[in-house]
Amino acid sequence: MQTPSAGSGFSLSDYASIKNGSYGKLLKAYYANQDAEKASSGGDSVQKSAMMKSSADDLRKSAEALIDDELWEKKKIKKKDEKTGEEIEVEDYDWEAITKAVKSFVEDYNDVVEQAGNSNSKDVLRNAVWMTGITESNENMLSKIGITVGKGNKLELDEEALKKADISSFKTLFTGHNSFADKVSMKANSISNAAARSSGTYKCNGT
């Protein structure tokens, strides 16, 4: 195998995901689906690709929402005083917004993983494998905020653990260039483009 170059778009984690077995799992699903795909009409294939693109676009948006710096800034929030029951204004992170953003991300991620396993596009499959590899390499950090990798490479969220997690763990995973969320966003965009190409809707100008 040729050594990945800096400009190739590949990383060591990409190749590790292929070696550690996650590639084999998705590849098995891909070939198991081939007979059914051959028997299906072209319209069905285009519809699947369109759904795949839509799901990948949703994942990219939910990942970008987590990257947004505003989500990780302290705000003036109204809370009830536990002793008096009175409503007071405190400066804190908007944990309701953070929880909602993380839940959306997990749901969109799982949707992409599920649909990628049924895709008839090798490009979609390859990028999905790389995405799950990125996730596997961040398993320890994800577990600190209540996210674990479960059956079929899907994410499982423990909301109680999420609410008790340290804010620094969230910022490490979701903020800045080359963070976990940033990498998933880029892979989701690659999956979307691959799905568009397989459906025949990808134009020469890249739209």
Coordinates of N, CA and C in Angstrom, one line a residue:
M1 N 0.8 -1.2 0.0 CA 0.0 0.0 0.0 C 0.9 1.2 0.0
Q2 N 0.5 2.2 -0.8 CA 1.3 3.4 -0.9 C 1.1 4.3 0.3
T3 N 2.2 4.8 0.8 CA 2.1 5.7 2.0 C 1.3 6.9 1.7
P4 N 0.3 7.3 2.6 CA -0.5 8.4 2.3 C 0.3 9.7 2.4
S5 N 0.1 10.6 1.4 CA 0.8 11.8 1.4 C 0.0 12.9 2.0
A6 N 0.7 14.0 2.3 CA 0.0 15.1 3.0 C -1.1 15.7 2.2
G7 N -1.0 15.6 0.9 CA -2.1 16.2 0.1 C -3.1 15.3 -0.4
S8 N -3.0 14.0 0.0 CA -3.9 13.0 -0.5 C -5.3 13.0 0.1
G9 N -5.4 13.7 1.3 CA -6.7 13.7 2.0 C -6.9 12.5 2.9
F10 N -5.9 11.6 2.9 CA -5.9 10.4 3.8 C -5.2 10.7 5.1
S11 N -5.5 10.0 6.1 CA -4.7 10.1 7.3 C -4.4 8.7 7.9
L12 N -3.5 8.6 8.9 CA -3.2 7.3 9.5 C -4.5 6.7 10.1
S13 N -5.3 7.6 10.7 CA -6.6 7.0 11.3 C -7.5 6.4 10.3
D14 N -7.5 7.0 9.0 CA -8.3 6.4 7.9 C -7.8 5.0 7.7
Y15 N -6.5 4.8 7.5 CA -6.0 3.4 7.2 C -6.2 2.5 8.4
A16 N -6.1 3.0 9.7 CA -6.3 2.2 10.9 C -7.7 1.7 10.9
S17 N -8.7 2.5 10.5 CA -10.1 2.1 10.5 C -10.3 0.9 9.6
I18 N -9.6 0.9 8.5 CA -9.7 -0.2 7.5 C -9.1 -1.5 8.1
K19 N -7.9 -1.3 8.8 CA -7.2 -2.5 9.4 C -7.9 -3.1 10.6
N20 N -8.6 -2.2 11.4 CA -9.1 -2.7 12.7 C -10.5 -3.4 12.5
G21 N -11.0 -3.6 11.3 CA -12.1 -4.4 11.1 C -13.4 -3.6 10.8
S22 N -13.5 -2.3 11.1 CA -14.7 -1.6 10.8 C -14.9 -1.6 9.3
Y23 N -13.9 -1.5 8.5 CA -14.1 -1.6 7.1 C -14.7 -2.9 6.6
G24 N -14.3 -4.0 7.2 CA -14.8 -5.3 6.9 C -16.3 -5.4 7.2
K25 N -16.7 -4.8 8.3 CA -18.1 -4.8 8.7 C -19.0 -4.1 7.7
L26 N -18.6 -2.9 7.3 CA -19.4 -2.2 6.3 C -19.3 -2.8 4.9
L27 N -18.1 -3.3 4.6 CA -17.9 -4.0 3.3 C -18.9 -5.2 3.1
K28 N -19.0 -5.9 4.2 CA -19.9 -7.1 4.2 C -21.3 -6.7 3.9
A29 N -21.7 -5.6 4.6 CA -23.1 -5.1 4.4 C -23.2 -4.6 2.9
Y30 N -22.2 -4.0 2.4 CA -22.2 -3.5 1.0 C -22.4 -4.7 0.0
Y31 N -21.6 -5.8 0.1 CA -21.8 -6.9 -0.8 C -23.0 -7.7 -0.6
A32 N -23.5 -7.7 0.6 CA -24.7 -8.5 0.9 C -25.9 -7.8 0.3
N33 N -25.7 -6.5 0.0 CA -26.8 -5.7 -0.6 C -26.8 -5.7 -2.2
Q34 N -25.7 -6.2 -2.7 CA -25.6 -6.1 -4.2 C -26.7 -6.8 -5.0
D35 N -27.0 -8.0 -4.6 CA -28.1 -8.7 -5.4 C -29.4 -7.9 -5.4
A36 N -29.7 -7.4 -4.2 CA -31.0 -6.6 -4.1 C -30.9 -5.4 -5.0
E37 N -29.7 -4.8 -5.0 CA -29.5 -3.5 -5.8 C -29.7 -3.8 -7.3
K38 N -29.1 -5.0 -7.7 CA -29.2 -5.3 -9.1 C -30.6 -5.5 -9.6
A39 N -31.4 -6.0 -8.6 CA -32.8 -6.3 -9.0 C -33.7 -5.1 -8.9
S40 N -33.2 -4.1 -8.2 CA -34.1 -2.9 -8.0 C -34.0 -2.0 -9.2
S41 N -35.0 -1.1 -9.4 CA -35.0 -0.2 -10.5 C -34.1 0.9 -10.3
G42 N -33.8 1.6 -11.4 CA -32.9 2.8 -11.3 C -33.4 3.8 -10.4
G43 N -34.8 4.0 -10.4 CA -35.4 5.0 -9.6 C -35.2 4.7 -8.1
D44 N -35.2 3.4 -7.7 CA -35.0 3.1 -6.3 C -33.6 3.5 -5.9
S45 N -32.6 3.2 -6.8 CA -31.2 3.5 -6.5 C -31.0 5.0 -6.3
V46 N -31.7 5.8 -7.2 CA -31.6 7.3 -7.2 C -32.2 7.8 -5.9
Q47 N -33.3 7.2 -5.5 CA -34.0 7.6 -4.3 C -33.1 7.3 -3.0
K48 N -32.5 6.2 -3.0 CA -31.6 5.8 -1.9 C -30.4 6.8 -1.8
S49 N -29.9 7.2 -3.0 CA -28.8 8.1 -3.0 C -29.2 9.5 -2.5
A50 N -30.4 9.9 -2.9 CA -31.0 11.2 -2.5 C -31.2 11.2 -1.0
M51 N -31.7 10.1 -0.4 CA -31.8 10.0 1.0 C -30.5 10.0 1.8
M52 N -29.5 9.3 1.2 CA -28.2 9.3 1.7 C -27.6 10.7 1.8
K53 N -27.7 11.4 0.7 CA -27.2 12.8 0.6 C -27.9 13.7 1.6
S54 N -29.2 13.6 1.8 CA -30.0 14.4 2.7 C -29.5 14.1 4.1
S55 N -29.3 12.8 4.5 CA -28.9 12.5 5.8 C -27.5 13.0 6.1
A56 N -26.6 12.9 5.1 CA -25.2 13.4 5.3 C -25.2 14.9 5.4
D57 N -26.1 15.6 4.7 CA -26.1 17.0 4.9 C -26.6 17.4 6.3
D58 N -27.6 16.6 6.8 CA -28.1 16.9 8.1 C -27.0 16.7 9.2
L59 N -26.2 15.6 9.0 CA -25.0 15.4 9.9 C -24.0 16.5 9.8
R60 N -23.7 17.0 8.6 CA -22.8 18.1 8.5 C -23.3 19.3 9.2
K61 N -24.6 19.6 9.1 CA -25.1 20.8 9.8 C -25.1 20.6 11.3
S62 N -25.4 19.4 11.8 CA -25.4 19.2 13.3 C -24.0 19.2 13.8
A63 N -23.0 18.7 13.0 CA -21.6 18.8 13.5 C -21.2 20.3 13.5
E64 N -21.6 21.0 12.5 CA -21.2 22.4 12.4 C -21.8 23.2 13.6
A65 N -23.0 22.8 14.0 CA -23.7 23.4 15.2 C -22.9 23.2 16.4
L66 N -22.2 22.1 16.6 CA -21.4 21.8 17.7 C -20.1 22.6 17.7
I67 N -19.6 22.9 16.5 CA -18.4 23.6 16.3 C -18.6 25.1 16.6
D68 N -19.8 25.6 16.5 CA -20.1 27.0 16.7 C -19.6 27.5 18.1
D69 N -18.7 28.5 18.1 CA -18.2 29.0 19.4 C -19.2 29.5 20.3
E70 N -20.3 30.0 19.8 CA -21.4 30.6 20.6 C -22.0 29.6 21.6
L71 N -22.0 28.3 21.1 CA -22.6 27.3 22.0 C -21.8 27.1 23.2
W72 N -20.5 27.4 23.2 CA -19.6 27.1 24.3 C -19.2 28.3 25.1
E73 N -20.0 29.4 25.0 CA -19.8 30.6 25.7 C -20.8 30.6 26.9
K74 N -20.4 31.1 28.0 CA -21.3 31.3 29.2 C -22.3 32.4 28.9
K75 N -23.5 32.2 29.3 CA -24.6 33.1 29.1 C -25.3 33.4 30.4
K76 N -26.1 34.4 30.4 CA -27.0 34.7 31.6 C -28.2 33.9 31.5
I77 N -28.4 32.9 32.4 CA -29.5 32.0 32.3 C -30.3 32.1 33.6
K78 N -31.6 32.0 33.4 CA -32.6 32.0 34.5 C -32.8 30.6 35.1
K79 N -32.6 30.5 36.4 CA -32.8 29.2 37.1 C -33.5 29.5 38.4
K80 N -34.1 28.4 38.9 CA -34.8 28.4 40.1 C -33.8 28.1 41.3
D81 N -33.8 29.0 42.3 CA -33.0 28.7 43.4 C -33.5 27.5 44.2
E82 N -32.6 26.5 44.4 CA -33.0 25.3 45.0 C -33.6 25.5 46.4
K83 N -33.2 26.5 47.1 CA -33.6 26.7 48.5 C -34.9 27.5 48.6
T84 N -34.9 28.6 47.8 CA -36.1 29.5 47.9 C -37.1 29.3 46.9
G85 N -36.7 28.6 45.8 CA -37.7 28.4 44.7 C -37.8 29.6 43.8
E86 N -37.2 30.7 44.1 CA -37.2 31.9 43.3 C -36.4 31.8 42.1
E87 N -36.8 32.5 41.1 CA -36.1 32.5 39.8 C -35.0 33.5 39.9
I88 N -33.7 33.1 39.6 CA -32.6 33.9 39.7 C -31.8 33.9 38.4
E89 N -31.0 34.9 38.1 CA -30.2 34.9 36.9 C -28.8 34.6 37.2
V90 N -28.2 33.6 36.6 CA -26.9 33.2 36.8 C -26.1 33.1 35.5
E91 N -24.8 33.1 35.6 CA -24.0 33.0 34.4 C -23.5 31.5 34.3
D92 N -23.9 30.9 33.2 CA -23.5 29.4 33.1 C -23.6 29.1 31.6
Y93 N -23.2 27.9 31.3 CA -23.3 27.3 30.0 C -24.8 26.9 29.8
D94 N -25.3 27.1 28.6 CA -26.7 26.7 28.3 C -26.7 25.2 28.0
W95 N -26.8 24.4 29.1 CA -26.8 23.0 29.0 C -27.9 22.4 28.3
E96 N -29.1 23.1 28.3 CA -30.2 22.6 27.5 C -29.9 22.6 26.0
A97 N -29.3 23.7 25.6 CA -28.9 23.9 24.1 C -27.8 22.9 23.8
I98 N -26.8 22.7 24.7 CA -25.7 21.8 24.4 C -26.3 20.3 24.3
T99 N -27.2 20.0 25.2 CA -27.7 18.6 25.2 C -28.5 18.4 23.9
K100 N -29.3 19.4 23.5 CA -30.1 19.3 22.3 C -29.2 19.1 21.1
A101 N -28.1 19.9 21.0 CA -27.1 19.9 19.9 C -26.4 18.5 19.8
V102 N -26.0 18.0 21.0 CA -25.4 16.7 21.0 C -26.3 15.6 20.6
K103 N -27.6 15.6 21.0 CA -28.6 14.6 20.7 C -28.8 14.6 19.2
S104 N -29.0 15.8 18.6 CA -29.2 15.9 17.1 C -28.0 15.3 16.4
F105 N -26.8 15.6 16.8 CA -25.6 15.0 16.2 C -25.6 13.5 16.3
V106 N -25.9 12.9 17.4 CA -25.9 11.5 17.6 C -26.9 10.9 16.7
E107 N -28.1 11.4 16.6 CA -29.2 10.9 15.8 C -28.8 11.0 14.3
D108 N -28.3 12.1 13.9 CA -27.9 12.2 12.5 C -26.7 11.3 12.1
Y109 N -25.8 11.2 13.0 CA -24.6 10.3 12.8 C -25.1 8.8 12.6
N110 N -26.0 8.4 13.5 CA -26.5 7.0 13.4 C -27.3 6.8 12.1
D111 N -28.1 7.8 11.7 CA -28.8 7.7 10.4 C -27.9 7.5 9.2
V112 N -26.8 8.3 9.2 CA -25.8 8.1 8.1 C -25.2 6.7 8.1
V113 N -24.8 6.3 9.3 CA -24.2 4.9 9.4 C -25.1 3.9 8.9
E114 N -26.4 3.9 9.3 CA -27.3 2.9 8.9 C -27.5 3.0 7.4
Q115 N -27.7 4.2 6.8 CA -28.0 4.3 5.4 C -26.7 3.9 4.5
A116 N -25.6 4.2 5.1 CA -24.3 3.9 4.3 C -24.1 2.4 4.2
G117 N -24.6 1.6 5.2 CA -24.5 0.2 5.1 C -25.3 -0.4 4.0
N118 N -26.4 0.4 3.6 CA -27.3 -0.1 2.5 C -27.0 0.6 1.2
S119 N -25.9 1.4 1.1 CA -25.6 2.1 -0.1 C -25.0 1.3 -1.1
N120 N -25.3 1.6 -2.4 CA -24.6 0.9 -3.5 C -23.5 1.6 -4.1
S121 N -23.0 2.6 -3.3 CA -21.9 3.5 -3.8 C -20.6 3.1 -3.0
K122 N -19.6 2.7 -3.6 CA -18.3 2.4 -3.0 C -17.7 3.7 -2.3
D123 N -17.9 4.8 -3.0 CA -17.4 6.1 -2.4 C -18.1 6.4 -1.1
V124 N -19.4 6.2 -1.1 CA -20.1 6.5 0.2 C -19.6 5.5 1.3
L125 N -19.5 4.3 0.9 CA -19.1 3.3 1.9 C -17.7 3.6 2.4
R126 N -16.8 4.0 1.5 CA -15.4 4.2 2.0 C -15.3 5.4 2.9
N127 N -16.1 6.5 2.6 CA -16.1 7.6 3.5 C -16.8 7.4 4.8
A128 N -17.8 6.5 4.8 CA -18.5 6.1 6.0 C -17.5 5.3 6.9
V129 N -16.7 4.5 6.3 CA -15.7 3.7 7.0 C -14.7 4.6 7.7
W130 N -14.3 5.6 7.0 CA -13.3 6.5 7.5 C -13.9 7.3 8.7
M131 N -15.2 7.7 8.5 CA -15.9 8.4 9.6 C -16.0 7.6 10.9
T132 N -16.3 6.3 10.7 CA -16.5 5.4 11.9 C -15.1 5.2 12.5
G133 N -14.0 5.2 11.7 CA -12.7 5.1 12.2 C -12.3 6.3 13.0
I134 N -12.7 7.5 12.6 CA -12.4 8.7 13.4 C -13.1 8.6 14.7
T135 N -14.3 8.1 14.7 CA -15.1 8.0 15.9 C -14.4 7.0 16.9
E136 N -14.0 5.9 16.4 CA -13.3 4.9 17.2 C -12.0 5.4 17.8
S137 N -11.3 6.3 17.1 CA -10.1 6.8 17.7 C -10.4 7.9 18.8
N138 N -11.6 8.3 18.9 CA -12.0 9.2 19.9 C -12.9 8.6 21.0
E139 N -13.0 7.3 21.0 CA -13.9 6.6 21.9 C -13.7 7.0 23.4
N140 N -12.5 7.0 23.8 CA -12.2 7.4 25.2 C -12.7 8.7 25.6
M141 N -12.4 9.7 24.7 CA -12.9 11.1 25.0 C -14.4 11.2 25.0
L142 N -15.0 10.5 24.0 CA -16.5 10.5 23.9 C -17.2 9.9 25.1
S143 N -16.5 8.9 25.7 CA -17.1 8.2 26.8 C -17.2 9.2 28.0
K144 N -16.3 10.2 28.0 CA -16.3 11.2 29.1 C -17.5 12.1 29.1
I145 N -18.2 12.1 28.0 CA -19.4 13.0 27.9 C -20.6 12.1 27.7
G146 N -20.5 10.8 28.0 CA -21.7 9.9 27.9 C -22.0 9.3 26.6
I147 N -21.1 9.3 25.6 CA -21.3 8.8 24.3 C -20.4 7.5 24.2
T148 N -21.0 6.4 23.8 CA -20.3 5.2 23.5 C -20.6 4.7 22.1
V149 N -19.7 3.9 21.6 CA -20.0 3.2 20.3 C -20.6 1.9 20.5
G150 N -21.8 1.7 20.0 CA -22.5 0.4 20.2 C -22.5 -0.5 19.0
K151 N -23.5 -1.3 19.0 CA -23.7 -2.3 17.9 C -23.8 -1.6 16.5
G152 N -23.1 -2.1 15.5 CA -23.2 -1.6 14.2 C -22.6 -0.2 14.0
N153 N -21.6 0.1 14.9 CA -20.9 1.4 14.8 C -21.8 2.6 15.1
K154 N -22.9 2.4 15.7 CA -23.8 3.5 16.1 C -23.5 4.0 17.4
L155 N -23.8 5.3 17.6 CA -23.5 6.0 18.9 C -24.7 5.8 19.9
E156 N -24.3 5.7 21.1 CA -25.3 5.6 22.2 C -25.1 6.7 23.2
L157 N -26.1 7.5 23.5 CA -26.0 8.6 24.4 C -26.6 8.4 25.8
D158 N -25.8 8.6 26.8 CA -26.3 8.6 28.2 C -26.5 10.1 28.6
E159 N -27.7 10.6 28.6 CA -27.9 12.0 28.9 C -27.5 12.4 30.3
E160 N -27.7 11.5 31.3 CA -27.4 11.8 32.7 C -25.8 12.0 32.8
A161 N -25.1 11.1 32.1 CA -23.6 11.2 32.1 C -23.2 12.5 31.4
L162 N -23.9 12.8 30.3 CA -23.6 14.1 29.5 C -23.7 15.3 30.4
K163 N -24.8 15.4 31.2 CA -25.0 16.5 32.1 C -24.0 16.7 33.2
K164 N -23.4 15.6 33.5 CA -22.4 15.6 34.6 C -20.9 15.8 34.1
A165 N -20.8 15.8 32.8 CA -19.5 15.8 32.2 C -18.8 17.2 32.3
D166 N -17.5 17.2 32.3 CA -16.7 18.5 32.4 C -16.8 19.2 31.1
I167 N -16.9 20.5 31.1 CA -17.0 21.3 29.9 C -15.8 21.2 29.0
S168 N -14.6 21.0 29.6 CA -13.4 20.9 28.9 C -13.4 19.7 27.9
S169 N -14.1 18.6 28.3 CA -14.2 17.5 27.4 C -15.0 17.8 26.2
F170 N -16.1 18.5 26.4 CA -16.9 18.9 25.2 C -16.1 19.8 24.3
K171 N -15.4 20.8 24.8 CA -14.6 21.7 24.0 C -13.5 21.0 23.2
T172 N -12.9 20.0 23.9 CA -11.8 19.2 23.2 C -12.4 18.5 22.0
L173 N -13.6 17.9 22.1 CA -14.2 17.1 21.1 C -14.9 18.0 19.9
F174 N -15.4 19.1 20.3 CA -16.3 19.8 19.4 C -15.9 21.2 19.0
T175 N -14.8 21.7 19.5 CA -14.4 23.1 19.1 C -13.1 23.1 18.4
G176 N -13.0 24.0 17.4 CA -11.7 24.2 16.7 C -11.5 23.4 15.5
H177 N -10.6 23.8 14.7 CA -10.2 23.1 13.5 C -9.5 21.8 13.8
N178 N -9.9 20.7 13.1 CA -9.4 19.4 13.3 C -9.9 18.7 14.6
S179 N -10.9 19.2 15.2 CA -11.6 18.6 16.3 C -12.4 17.4 15.8
F180 N -12.9 16.6 16.7 CA -13.7 15.4 16.2 C -14.9 15.9 15.4
A181 N -15.6 16.9 15.9 CA -16.8 17.4 15.1 C -16.4 18.0 13.8
D182 N -15.3 18.6 13.7 CA -14.8 19.2 12.4 C -14.5 18.0 11.4
K183 N -13.8 17.0 11.9 CA -13.5 15.8 11.0 C -14.8 15.1 10.5
V184 N -15.8 15.0 11.4 CA -17.0 14.3 11.0 C -17.8 15.2 10.0
S185 N -17.7 16.5 10.3 CA -18.4 17.4 9.3 C -17.8 17.3 7.9
M186 N -16.5 17.2 7.8 CA -15.8 17.0 6.5 C -16.2 15.7 5.9
K187 N -16.2 14.6 6.7 CA -16.6 13.3 6.1 C -18.0 13.3 5.7
A188 N -18.9 13.9 6.4 CA -20.3 14.0 6.1 C -20.4 14.7 4.7
N189 N -19.7 15.7 4.5 CA -19.7 16.5 3.3 C -19.2 15.6 2.1
S190 N -18.2 14.8 2.4 CA -17.7 13.8 1.4 C -18.7 12.8 1.0
I191 N -19.4 12.3 2.0 CA -20.5 11.3 1.8 C -21.6 11.9 1.0
S192 N -21.9 13.1 1.3 CA -23.0 13.8 0.6 C -22.6 14.0 -0.9
N193 N -21.4 14.4 -1.2 CA -20.9 14.5 -2.6 C -20.9 13.2 -3.3
A194 N -20.5 12.1 -2.6 CA -20.4 10.8 -3.2 C -21.8 10.3 -3.5
A195 N -22.8 10.6 -2.6 CA -24.2 10.2 -2.9 C -24.7 10.9 -4.1
A196 N -24.4 12.2 -4.2 CA -24.8 13.0 -5.3 C -24.3 12.5 -6.6
R197 N -23.0 12.1 -6.6 CA -22.4 11.5 -7.8 C -23.1 10.2 -8.2
S198 N -23.4 9.4 -7.2 CA -24.0 8.0 -7.5 C -25.4 8.2 -8.0
S199 N -26.1 9.3 -7.7 CA -27.4 9.5 -8.1 C -27.5 10.2 -9.5
G200 N -26.3 10.7 -9.9 CA -26.3 11.3 -11.2 C -26.7 12.8 -11.1
T201 N -26.9 13.3 -9.9 CA -27.3 14.7 -9.7 C -26.1 15.7 -9.5
Y202 N -24.9 15.1 -9.4 CA -23.7 16.0 -9.2 C -23.3 16.6 -10.5
K203 N -23.3 17.9 -10.6 CA -23.1 18.7 -11.8 C -21.6 18.9 -12.0
C204 N -21.2 19.3 -13.2 CA -19.8 19.6 -13.5 C -19.2 20.7 -12.7
N205 N -20.1 21.6 -12.2 CA -19.5 22.7 -11.4 C -19.5 22.4 -10.0
G206 N -19.8 21.2 -9.6 CA -19.6 20.7 -8.2 C -20.9 20.9 -7.4
T207 N -22.0 21.3 -8.0 CA -23.2 21.5 -7.2 C -24.0 20.3 -7.2

